Short mmCIF file of C-alpha atoms in Angstrom, two decimals:
data_model
loop_
_atom_site.label_atom_id
_atom_site.label_comp_id
_atom_site.label_asym_id
_atom_site.label_seq_id
_atom_site.Cartn_x
_atom_site.Cartn_y
_atom_site.Cartn_z
CA MET W 1 -79.88 240.51 -108.79
CA ARG W 2 -79.14 237.05 -110.17
CA ILE W 3 -80.73 234.19 -108.30
CA PHE W 4 -79.44 230.69 -108.65
CA TRP W 5 -81.26 227.60 -107.46
CA ARG W 6 -79.33 224.41 -106.95
CA PRO W 7 -81.27 221.44 -105.58
CA PHE W 8 -78.63 220.45 -103.02
CA GLY W 9 -79.85 218.20 -100.26
CA PHE W 10 -82.86 216.95 -102.21
CA LEU W 11 -83.18 213.51 -103.75
CA ARG W 12 -84.18 213.31 -107.39
CA ARG W 13 -86.45 210.40 -108.02
CA LEU W 14 -87.38 209.06 -111.43
CA PHE W 15 -90.87 207.61 -111.30
CA LYS W 16 -91.74 205.01 -113.85
CA VAL W 17 -95.43 204.53 -114.42
CA GLU W 18 -96.37 201.04 -115.49
CA SER W 19 -99.70 199.74 -116.63
CA CYS W 20 -100.77 196.56 -114.91
CA SER W 21 -103.75 194.44 -115.78
CA VAL W 22 -105.06 192.32 -112.91
CA THR W 23 -106.94 189.20 -113.81
CA LYS W 24 -109.52 187.63 -111.57
CA SER W 25 -107.13 184.96 -110.45
CA GLU W 26 -104.42 187.55 -109.68
CA SER W 27 -106.73 189.68 -107.55
CA LEU W 28 -107.46 186.79 -105.22
CA ILE W 29 -104.40 185.81 -103.21
CA PRO W 30 -104.80 182.16 -102.14
CA LEU W 31 -104.80 181.45 -98.45
CA ALA W 32 -102.01 178.96 -99.11
CA TRP W 33 -99.52 181.82 -99.41
CA THR W 34 -99.60 182.83 -95.75
CA SER W 35 -97.10 184.17 -93.23
CA LEU W 36 -95.95 181.86 -90.45
CA LYS W 37 -93.84 183.25 -87.59
CA HIS W 38 -90.98 181.37 -85.87
CA SER W 39 -91.11 178.46 -88.29
CA LYS W 40 -87.95 176.53 -89.10
CA ALA W 41 -86.73 176.99 -92.64
CA PRO W 42 -83.47 177.65 -94.52
CA ASP W 43 -82.13 181.19 -94.26
CA ILE W 44 -82.45 183.39 -97.35
CA PHE W 45 -81.58 187.04 -97.05
CA LEU W 46 -84.01 189.81 -97.99
CA LEU W 47 -82.70 193.35 -98.39
CA ASP W 48 -85.58 195.56 -99.41
CA GLN W 49 -88.37 196.15 -101.85
CA ARG W 50 -88.31 198.93 -104.38
CA LYS W 51 -90.73 201.77 -103.94
CA ARG W 52 -92.58 202.43 -107.14
CA PHE W 53 -95.10 204.93 -108.34
CA SER W 54 -97.55 203.28 -110.70
CA THR W 55 -101.18 202.64 -111.50
CA MET W 56 -103.69 201.64 -108.84
CA PRO W 57 -103.52 197.83 -109.36
CA GLU W 58 -99.74 198.03 -109.01
CA ILE W 59 -100.07 200.03 -105.78
CA GLU W 60 -102.51 197.48 -104.37
CA ARG W 61 -100.10 194.68 -105.19
CA ASP W 62 -97.21 196.57 -103.57
CA GLN W 63 -99.32 197.07 -100.44
CA ARG W 64 -99.99 193.35 -100.23
CA ASP W 65 -96.32 192.70 -100.93
CA SER W 66 -95.40 195.06 -98.11
CA GLU W 67 -97.58 193.08 -95.72
CA LEU W 68 -96.11 189.74 -96.77
CA PHE W 69 -92.47 190.91 -96.82
CA SER W 70 -92.51 193.09 -93.70
CA PRO W 71 -91.50 192.45 -90.07
CA PRO W 72 -93.99 190.77 -87.73
CA SER W 73 -96.65 193.10 -86.35
CA ASP W 74 -95.93 192.28 -82.70
CA VAL W 75 -92.59 194.17 -82.76
CA ARG W 76 -94.61 197.41 -82.60
CA GLY W 77 -93.55 199.47 -79.58
CA MET W 78 -90.29 197.59 -78.96
CA THR W 79 -87.72 199.81 -77.21
CA THR W 80 -85.05 197.19 -76.48
CA LEU W 81 -83.91 195.49 -79.66
CA ASP W 82 -84.78 191.78 -79.82
CA ARG W 83 -83.53 190.49 -83.15
CA THR W 84 -85.22 187.12 -82.77
CA ALA W 85 -88.62 188.82 -82.68
CA PHE W 86 -88.22 189.64 -86.36
CA ASN W 87 -88.19 185.98 -87.45
CA LYS W 88 -90.94 185.35 -89.91
CA THR W 89 -91.70 182.62 -92.43
CA VAL W 90 -93.52 183.20 -95.69
CA THR W 91 -94.66 180.54 -98.12
CA ILE W 92 -93.31 180.97 -101.63
CA PRO W 93 -94.33 179.09 -104.79
CA THR W 94 -91.48 177.21 -106.49
CA LEU W 95 -90.90 175.35 -109.71
CA LYS W 96 -88.72 172.23 -109.79
CA VAL W 97 -86.33 172.00 -112.79
CA ARG W 98 -83.23 170.07 -113.80
CA LYS W 99 -80.12 172.00 -112.78
CA GLU W 100 -78.56 171.94 -116.28
CA ILE W 101 -81.42 173.97 -117.81
CA VAL W 102 -81.78 176.58 -115.08
CA ASN W 103 -79.90 179.39 -116.87
CA LYS W 104 -81.74 178.89 -120.13
CA LEU W 105 -85.11 178.72 -118.41
CA MET W 106 -84.58 181.79 -116.23
CA ARG W 107 -84.32 184.06 -119.27
CA SER W 108 -87.89 183.12 -120.15
CA LEU W 109 -89.30 183.33 -116.61
CA LYS W 110 -88.35 186.93 -115.80
CA ARG W 111 -91.99 187.86 -115.24
CA ALA W 112 -92.82 184.90 -113.05
CA ALA W 113 -89.61 184.69 -111.02
CA LEU W 114 -89.39 186.33 -107.61
CA GLN W 115 -87.79 189.77 -107.97
CA ARG W 116 -87.16 190.60 -104.34
CA PRO W 117 -83.62 192.01 -103.88
CA GLY W 118 -81.41 189.84 -101.73
CA ILE W 119 -83.33 186.62 -102.19
CA LYS W 120 -81.80 183.86 -104.24
CA ARG W 121 -84.23 183.03 -106.98
CA VAL W 122 -82.68 179.62 -107.52
CA ILE W 123 -81.93 177.29 -104.60
CA GLU W 124 -80.95 173.67 -104.24
CA ASP W 125 -83.69 171.09 -103.96
CA PRO W 126 -83.24 169.51 -100.51
CA GLU W 127 -84.79 166.29 -101.82
CA ASP W 128 -83.00 165.99 -105.15
CA GLU W 129 -79.41 167.14 -105.73
CA GLU W 130 -79.85 166.95 -109.50
CA SER W 131 -82.67 169.49 -109.41
CA ARG W 132 -83.09 173.11 -108.47
CA LEU W 133 -86.06 175.12 -107.15
CA ILE W 134 -86.93 178.42 -108.85
CA MET W 135 -88.54 180.92 -106.50
CA LEU W 136 -91.68 182.41 -108.06
CA ASP W 137 -93.56 185.63 -107.37
CA PRO W 138 -96.44 184.74 -105.01
CA TYR W 139 -98.53 187.56 -106.46
CA LYS W 140 -98.21 186.34 -110.03
CA ILE W 141 -98.04 182.56 -109.77
CA PHE W 142 -100.73 180.84 -107.74
CA THR W 143 -101.51 177.67 -109.69
CA ASN W 144 -100.30 175.85 -112.80
CA ASP W 145 -102.68 178.04 -114.84
CA SER W 146 -100.95 181.26 -113.74
CA PHE W 147 -98.17 180.92 -116.34
CA GLU W 148 -98.55 182.85 -119.59
CA GLU W 149 -98.67 181.02 -122.90
CA ALA W 150 -95.07 181.89 -123.81
CA GLU W 151 -93.90 180.63 -120.44
CA LEU W 152 -95.85 177.40 -120.78
CA SER W 153 -94.39 176.95 -124.25
CA ILE W 154 -90.77 177.13 -123.05
CA LEU W 155 -91.58 174.82 -120.15
CA LYS W 156 -92.95 172.31 -122.60
CA GLN W 157 -89.92 172.65 -124.90
CA LEU W 158 -87.57 171.95 -121.99
CA ASN W 159 -89.76 169.14 -120.68
CA VAL W 160 -90.47 170.90 -117.38
CA SER W 161 -93.68 170.23 -115.51
CA PRO W 162 -95.58 173.43 -114.59
CA GLN W 163 -96.54 171.84 -111.29
CA ILE W 164 -96.19 174.38 -108.44
CA SER W 165 -94.70 173.48 -105.07
CA LYS W 166 -94.52 175.40 -101.81
CA TYR W 167 -91.37 176.51 -100.02
CA ASN W 168 -91.18 178.03 -96.53
CA LEU W 169 -88.79 180.97 -96.71
CA GLU W 170 -87.59 182.25 -93.34
CA LEU W 171 -86.96 185.96 -93.00
CA THR W 172 -84.85 187.18 -90.07
CA TYR W 173 -83.71 190.54 -88.69
CA GLU W 174 -80.81 190.47 -91.15
CA ASN W 175 -83.25 190.36 -94.06
CA PHE W 176 -84.91 193.72 -93.33
CA LYS W 177 -83.39 197.13 -93.88
CA SER W 178 -83.44 199.88 -91.27
CA GLU W 179 -86.45 201.74 -92.65
CA GLU W 180 -88.60 198.58 -92.63
CA ILE W 181 -87.56 197.72 -89.07
CA LEU W 182 -88.20 201.20 -87.69
CA ARG W 183 -91.50 201.55 -89.51
CA ALA W 184 -92.63 198.31 -87.85
CA VAL W 185 -91.37 199.32 -84.38
CA LEU W 186 -92.32 203.00 -84.08
CA PRO W 187 -95.93 204.07 -83.46
CA GLU W 188 -97.99 203.64 -86.57
CA GLY W 189 -98.31 206.79 -88.65
CA GLN W 190 -95.29 208.52 -87.07
CA ASP W 191 -92.23 209.69 -89.00
CA VAL W 192 -89.51 207.09 -89.33
CA THR W 193 -85.82 207.95 -88.99
CA SER W 194 -84.00 206.14 -91.77
CA GLY W 195 -81.55 208.86 -92.80
CA PHE W 196 -78.58 210.38 -91.05
CA SER W 197 -75.42 212.35 -91.67
CA ARG W 198 -72.41 210.10 -91.96
CA VAL W 199 -69.19 211.52 -90.56
CA GLY W 200 -66.57 208.82 -90.99
CA HIS W 201 -67.61 205.96 -88.70
CA ILE W 202 -70.24 208.13 -86.97
CA ALA W 203 -73.96 208.24 -87.78
CA HIS W 204 -75.27 211.65 -86.73
CA LEU W 205 -79.05 211.74 -86.22
CA ASN W 206 -81.50 214.49 -85.31
CA LEU W 207 -84.28 212.60 -83.57
CA ARG W 208 -87.73 214.06 -83.05
CA ASP W 209 -89.61 213.94 -79.76
CA HIS W 210 -91.78 210.94 -80.65
CA GLN W 211 -88.64 208.98 -81.59
CA LEU W 212 -86.76 209.57 -78.32
CA PRO W 213 -88.28 206.59 -76.42
CA PHE W 214 -86.78 204.40 -79.16
CA LYS W 215 -83.46 206.24 -79.44
CA HIS W 216 -81.17 203.44 -78.30
CA LEU W 217 -82.91 200.92 -80.54
CA ILE W 218 -82.67 203.35 -83.48
CA GLY W 219 -78.95 203.80 -82.88
CA GLN W 220 -78.40 200.05 -82.74
CA VAL W 221 -80.33 199.48 -85.97
CA MET W 222 -78.34 202.19 -87.75
CA ILE W 223 -75.08 200.48 -86.78
CA ASP W 224 -76.40 197.03 -87.72
CA LYS W 225 -77.60 198.09 -91.14
CA ASN W 226 -74.79 200.38 -92.28
CA PRO W 227 -71.36 198.77 -92.77
CA GLY W 228 -68.55 200.92 -91.40
CA ILE W 229 -70.76 202.74 -88.89
CA THR W 230 -69.66 201.93 -85.33
CA LEU W 231 -71.15 204.86 -83.42
CA ALA W 232 -74.59 206.50 -83.52
CA VAL W 233 -75.13 209.90 -81.87
CA ASN W 234 -78.04 212.29 -81.52
CA LYS W 235 -77.81 216.09 -81.43
CA ILE W 236 -79.41 217.34 -78.22
CA ASN W 237 -79.04 221.12 -78.60
CA ASN W 238 -78.59 223.81 -81.22
CA ILE W 239 -75.21 224.77 -82.63
CA ASP W 240 -73.22 227.02 -80.35
CA ASN W 241 -72.65 230.25 -82.28
CA THR W 242 -69.27 230.87 -80.64
CA TYR W 243 -67.45 227.66 -81.51
CA ARG W 244 -70.03 226.14 -83.90
CA ASN W 245 -70.32 222.79 -82.14
CA PHE W 246 -73.19 221.14 -80.29
CA GLN W 247 -73.77 218.62 -77.54
CA MET W 248 -74.39 215.03 -78.58
CA GLU W 249 -75.51 211.92 -76.76
CA VAL W 250 -74.32 208.46 -77.69
CA LEU W 251 -77.21 206.27 -78.80
CA TYR W 252 -75.23 203.10 -79.37
CA GLY W 253 -71.71 201.94 -80.14
CA GLU W 254 -68.19 202.60 -78.98
CA GLU W 255 -67.77 206.24 -77.90
CA ASN W 256 -65.02 207.39 -80.23
CA MET W 257 -65.52 210.89 -81.59
CA MET W 258 -62.18 211.01 -83.40
CA THR W 259 -63.07 210.51 -87.03
CA LYS W 260 -61.71 210.69 -90.55
CA VAL W 261 -63.71 211.73 -93.60
CA ARG W 262 -63.05 211.98 -97.30
CA GLU W 263 -64.70 214.83 -99.20
CA ASN W 264 -64.06 215.82 -102.81
CA ASN W 265 -60.78 213.87 -102.82
CA TYR W 266 -59.48 215.61 -99.68
CA THR W 267 -59.01 214.01 -96.26
CA TYR W 268 -60.04 215.61 -92.99
CA GLU W 269 -59.45 214.37 -89.45
CA PHE W 270 -61.03 215.89 -86.33
CA ASP W 271 -62.89 215.35 -83.07
CA PHE W 272 -66.53 215.52 -84.14
CA SER W 273 -67.67 216.46 -80.64
CA LYS W 274 -65.57 219.65 -80.62
CA VAL W 275 -65.71 221.08 -84.15
CA TYR W 276 -68.27 221.82 -86.84
CA TRP W 277 -68.61 219.48 -89.79
CA ASN W 278 -71.58 219.06 -92.11
CA PRO W 279 -71.30 216.48 -94.94
CA ARG W 280 -74.30 218.11 -96.64
CA LEU W 281 -72.09 221.06 -97.58
CA SER W 282 -69.82 219.01 -99.83
CA THR W 283 -71.42 220.40 -103.00
CA GLU W 284 -71.14 223.96 -101.71
CA HIS W 285 -67.46 223.52 -100.94
CA SER W 286 -66.93 222.39 -104.54
CA ARG W 287 -69.01 225.26 -105.95
CA ILE W 288 -66.91 227.93 -104.28
CA THR W 289 -63.66 226.16 -105.21
CA GLU W 290 -64.73 226.10 -108.84
CA LEU W 291 -65.14 229.90 -108.79
CA LEU W 292 -61.50 230.34 -107.87
CA LYS W 293 -58.60 230.50 -110.29
CA PRO W 294 -54.91 229.74 -109.63
CA GLY W 295 -53.30 232.81 -108.11
CA ASP W 296 -56.50 234.11 -106.49
CA VAL W 297 -56.49 235.14 -102.84
CA LEU W 298 -58.98 233.54 -100.44
CA PHE W 299 -59.81 234.82 -96.96
CA ASP W 300 -61.78 232.17 -95.06
CA VAL W 301 -63.16 233.99 -92.02
CA PHE W 302 -64.82 230.99 -90.34
CA ALA W 303 -62.70 228.20 -91.74
CA GLY W 304 -63.57 225.29 -89.47
CA VAL W 305 -61.27 222.33 -90.21
CA GLY W 306 -60.55 223.51 -93.75
CA PRO W 307 -63.17 222.36 -96.32
CA PHE W 308 -62.92 225.67 -98.23
CA ALA W 309 -59.30 226.54 -97.47
CA ILE W 310 -57.62 223.25 -98.37
CA PRO W 311 -59.19 222.76 -101.84
CA ALA W 312 -58.41 226.41 -102.63
CA ALA W 313 -54.79 225.93 -101.61
CA LYS W 314 -54.59 222.81 -103.76
CA LYS W 315 -55.71 225.03 -106.63
CA ASN W 316 -52.65 227.20 -106.04
CA CYS W 317 -54.54 230.04 -104.40
CA THR W 318 -53.08 232.10 -101.58
CA VAL W 319 -55.20 231.26 -98.55
CA PHE W 320 -55.70 233.00 -95.20
CA ALA W 321 -57.83 230.75 -92.97
CA ASN W 322 -59.19 231.65 -89.55
CA ASP W 323 -61.34 230.11 -86.83
CA LEU W 324 -62.06 231.22 -83.28
CA ASN W 325 -62.55 227.68 -81.97
CA PRO W 326 -59.16 226.44 -80.65
CA GLU W 327 -60.07 222.86 -81.61
CA SER W 328 -60.95 223.89 -85.17
CA TYR W 329 -57.69 225.83 -85.35
CA LYS W 330 -55.76 222.75 -84.19
CA TRP W 331 -57.40 220.43 -86.72
CA LEU W 332 -57.13 223.04 -89.48
CA LEU W 333 -53.36 223.05 -89.01
CA HIS W 334 -53.38 219.24 -88.92
CA ASN W 335 -55.46 218.91 -92.08
CA CYS W 336 -53.33 221.38 -94.00
CA LYS W 337 -50.33 219.17 -93.28
CA LEU W 338 -52.33 216.02 -93.99
CA ASN W 339 -53.25 217.34 -97.45
CA LYS W 340 -49.77 218.82 -98.01
CA VAL W 341 -50.84 222.47 -98.35
CA ASP W 342 -49.47 223.78 -95.04
CA ASN W 343 -47.00 225.99 -96.95
CA LYS W 344 -49.87 227.63 -98.89
CA VAL W 345 -52.25 228.39 -96.02
CA LYS W 346 -51.72 231.00 -93.32
CA VAL W 347 -53.78 229.91 -90.31
CA PHE W 348 -55.18 232.18 -87.56
CA ASN W 349 -57.06 231.64 -84.30
CA LEU W 350 -58.91 234.95 -83.99
CA ASP W 351 -62.39 236.32 -83.64
CA GLY W 352 -63.84 236.98 -87.10
CA LYS W 353 -63.92 240.74 -86.53
CA ASP W 354 -60.28 240.79 -85.41
CA PHE W 355 -59.29 238.67 -88.40
CA LEU W 356 -60.98 241.08 -90.82
CA GLN W 357 -59.57 244.20 -89.17
CA GLY W 358 -56.10 242.68 -88.81
CA PRO W 359 -54.66 240.15 -91.33
CA VAL W 360 -57.36 240.75 -93.96
CA ARG W 361 -57.00 244.53 -93.85
CA GLU W 362 -53.21 244.35 -94.03
CA GLU W 363 -53.25 242.00 -97.00
CA LEU W 364 -55.91 244.01 -98.83
CA MET W 365 -53.85 247.19 -98.41
CA GLN W 366 -50.97 245.40 -100.14
CA GLN W 367 -53.16 243.77 -102.79
CA LEU W 368 -55.10 246.94 -103.61
CA GLY W 369 -52.54 249.61 -102.72
CA PRO W 370 -50.81 251.92 -105.22
CA LEU W 371 -47.46 250.13 -104.79
CA SER W 372 -48.86 246.71 -105.68
CA LYS W 373 -47.95 245.22 -109.03
CA GLU W 374 -50.44 244.96 -111.82
CA ARG W 375 -52.43 241.83 -111.08
CA LYS W 376 -55.11 239.76 -112.77
CA HIS W 377 -56.18 237.53 -109.91
CA SER W 378 -59.28 238.05 -107.76
CA VAL W 379 -59.74 238.36 -104.02
CA HIS W 380 -62.50 236.29 -102.39
CA ILE W 381 -63.79 236.43 -98.81
CA VAL W 382 -65.82 233.42 -97.58
CA MET W 383 -67.98 233.95 -94.50
CA ASN W 384 -69.63 230.65 -93.64
CA LEU W 385 -71.32 231.32 -90.32
CA PRO W 386 -74.98 231.44 -91.41
CA ALA W 387 -76.42 232.37 -88.03
CA LYS W 388 -74.29 235.54 -87.63
CA ALA W 389 -72.09 236.20 -90.68
CA ILE W 390 -74.16 239.13 -91.95
CA GLU W 391 -73.47 241.00 -88.71
CA PHE W 392 -69.73 240.88 -89.47
CA LEU W 393 -70.23 242.74 -92.76
CA SER W 394 -70.25 246.05 -90.89
CA VAL W 395 -66.48 245.58 -90.41
CA PHE W 396 -65.99 246.37 -94.11
CA LYS W 397 -67.22 249.94 -93.65
CA SER W 398 -64.21 252.26 -94.11
CA LEU W 399 -61.84 249.33 -93.63
CA LEU W 400 -59.20 250.65 -96.07
CA ASP W 401 -57.37 253.93 -96.55
CA GLY W 402 -56.48 255.52 -99.87
CA GLN W 403 -58.15 255.38 -103.24
CA PRO W 404 -59.52 252.30 -105.10
CA ARG W 405 -57.48 251.29 -108.14
CA GLY W 406 -60.47 249.90 -110.00
CA SER W 407 -63.80 248.27 -109.29
CA GLU W 408 -62.71 244.98 -110.88
CA LEU W 409 -60.04 244.58 -108.18
CA LEU W 410 -62.43 244.95 -105.23
CA PRO W 411 -62.93 241.86 -103.04
CA ILE W 412 -65.79 239.45 -103.74
CA VAL W 413 -67.70 238.33 -100.64
CA HIS W 414 -69.53 235.00 -100.29
CA CYS W 415 -71.66 235.45 -97.18
CA TYR W 416 -73.93 232.70 -95.81
CA SER W 417 -77.20 233.16 -93.98
CA PHE W 418 -80.42 231.46 -92.94
CA SER W 419 -83.86 232.67 -93.90
CA LYS W 420 -87.40 231.66 -92.95
CA ASP W 421 -88.94 234.28 -95.20
CA ALA W 422 -91.37 233.37 -97.95
CA ASN W 423 -88.87 234.87 -100.39
CA PRO W 424 -85.50 233.94 -98.86
CA ALA W 425 -83.37 235.50 -101.62
CA LYS W 426 -84.99 238.89 -101.19
CA ASP W 427 -84.82 238.57 -97.41
CA VAL W 428 -81.08 237.84 -97.34
CA GLN W 429 -80.22 240.65 -99.73
CA GLN W 430 -82.24 243.11 -97.69
CA GLN W 431 -80.47 241.98 -94.50
CA VAL W 432 -77.08 242.63 -96.11
CA GLU W 433 -78.17 245.99 -97.49
CA ALA W 434 -79.44 247.02 -94.05
CA VAL W 435 -76.01 246.33 -92.52
CA LEU W 436 -74.02 248.00 -95.31
CA GLY W 437 -76.45 250.87 -95.83
CA ILE W 438 -76.35 250.59 -99.61
CA SER W 439 -78.20 248.85 -102.43
CA LEU W 440 -76.36 245.85 -103.87
CA ASP W 441 -78.50 245.52 -106.95
CA PRO W 442 -77.52 244.58 -109.62
CA CYS W 443 -74.07 243.55 -108.39
CA SER W 444 -75.13 240.59 -106.25
CA SER W 445 -76.39 237.04 -106.66
CA VAL W 446 -78.08 234.68 -104.25
CA HIS W 447 -77.54 230.92 -104.29
CA LEU W 448 -79.70 228.45 -102.39
CA VAL W 449 -77.37 226.06 -100.59
CA ARG W 450 -79.82 223.67 -98.95
CA ASN W 451 -83.07 223.33 -97.07
CA VAL W 452 -82.16 223.20 -93.37
CA ALA W 453 -85.63 222.57 -91.96
CA PRO W 454 -89.24 223.12 -93.02
CA ASN W 455 -89.48 226.77 -94.10
CA LYS W 456 -85.83 227.43 -93.32
CA GLU W 457 -83.25 227.84 -96.09
CA MET W 458 -79.49 228.27 -96.08
CA LEU W 459 -78.33 230.71 -98.75
CA CYS W 460 -75.12 232.31 -99.98
CA ILE W 461 -75.17 235.89 -101.21
CA THR W 462 -72.22 236.87 -103.40
CA PHE W 463 -71.31 240.48 -104.13
CA ARG W 464 -68.33 242.71 -104.80
CA ILE W 465 -67.77 245.14 -101.94
CA PRO W 466 -68.48 248.65 -103.27
CA ALA W 467 -65.59 251.11 -103.03
CA SER W 468 -67.97 253.51 -101.29
CA ILE W 469 -68.18 251.03 -98.42
CA LEU W 470 -64.61 249.74 -98.30
CA TYR W 471 -62.66 253.04 -98.48
CA LYS W 472 -62.84 255.80 -95.89
CA ASN W 473 -62.75 258.74 -98.26
CA GLN W 474 -65.34 257.09 -100.48
CA ALA W 475 -67.58 256.64 -97.42
CA LEU W 476 -67.40 260.38 -96.76
CA ASP W 477 -68.52 261.08 -100.31
CA LEU W 478 -71.37 258.65 -99.84
CA GLU W 479 -72.69 260.56 -96.83
CA ASN W 480 -73.21 263.59 -99.05
CA GLN W 481 -75.19 261.64 -101.61
CA GLU W 482 -78.92 261.10 -101.62
CA ASP W 483 -80.22 257.71 -100.66
CA PRO W 484 -80.11 255.28 -103.59
CA PRO W 485 -83.44 254.82 -105.39
CA PRO W 486 -85.35 251.56 -104.96
CA PHE W 487 -83.67 248.89 -107.03
CA LYS W 488 -85.23 246.58 -109.56
CA ARG W 489 -84.68 242.82 -109.46
CA GLN W 490 -83.83 240.85 -112.54
CA ARG W 491 -86.12 238.10 -111.24
CA THR W 492 -89.33 238.77 -109.38
CA ASP W 493 -90.22 237.20 -106.06
CA LYS W 494 -92.80 235.09 -107.90
CA ALA W 495 -90.19 233.84 -110.38
CA PHE W 496 -87.93 232.70 -107.53
CA SER W 497 -90.82 230.86 -105.91
CA GLU W 498 -91.85 229.20 -109.18
CA GLU W 499 -88.26 228.09 -109.90
CA LYS W 500 -87.98 226.63 -106.40
CA THR W 501 -91.25 224.73 -106.76
CA THR W 502 -90.36 223.36 -110.19
CA ILE W 503 -86.93 222.02 -109.28
CA ALA W 504 -87.81 220.74 -105.81
#
């Protein structure tokens, strides 16, 4: 069995380790650089600080920086958003220079200049229109002696006094990003919701119990801090296995569930409250599409609104797409027209079992029958209903009459499933083998799609349906055979676990 690991759904971070020497003067932050709340000062916008992994002195400095450039502490426990409560003034060191030399000087003051994203490092001097004020890093520049020799040299060359002045910089709600706001508001030490699934103009969150008292505030912050988001919703129950949708409550915003999304250069429109859509499956949709070749046949048993079917049709495949949910069926038809593939996709509104025993069986009899022309294309069956798809595999038992024309023409199944097992690949294959009553090794592969929850994986097992399963007469021969011997895996359970740990 081939096992593929693809780190979908995980962020890859590149950590840069920097050495940082802290002098005596740098380790003592002067009391002059203090935080003052509700003080009047010009507005300068602050977006966020970068998270860095570095040596201990650097971490200590980042912790102090987090305290200085973070929301006021008295917003803790806020459940009704009060934007004015986030006003905060910090005192920043500045250097006064003539405006005509600012650009030249800034190239030499990269170390000393304030590096906070979103803050203008150069501002007008309110007392002298011919001068400018350069914002300096309050953790590097405390006094005139804080400049390095090279910096003092360029200041001297440009006839700039190293005299440090103070500037009161006012931070407001607009200057903090969502993660900083929620970390300051929610109970200390609790998980902070800063991520969500974006579905067009909708932010879809899965809040935990400790976050529910703050749910309306969280929804409002998500809308405030994410341009284009006008509605925030929270999932309040598990996915319904019949129609693959779930109940949602509106946290904040205009209640408009009709949305439009763009995925892999295709456009999809639907009512998010009535159909299934997961933007985290974008990579998986592309992966399956890449396996297909022009002329191939695709049967999409649980097609949803078309994320597998439409790209396949655009690739000049013959597509049969089905979904039991009447709303999904409606939007599948709509999206086929929207993407101009309605003449290449045959759409059905049937139960998955009826679809397999009806349209799929009929087409397979033509594709694999003795009267069919010699063909080189493949037949693929996608079964993306992870909670129950494996149960539908029993339909393939003795589905076709006649004799197989060749093993290379047999349909290839891509079946999705969840697993909480310590070795999910082995678990999924064993589930499939239990339903089919036959060993799939070595003719199967397992691909990790994404991590759904702690200790819960979504996987796709791909295999070619054995003739002994698909054809009636072959099934009779199988009954007279001895049980297949235990199969060997090309990768051990330990190897799968090690690969998962290394990449994750």
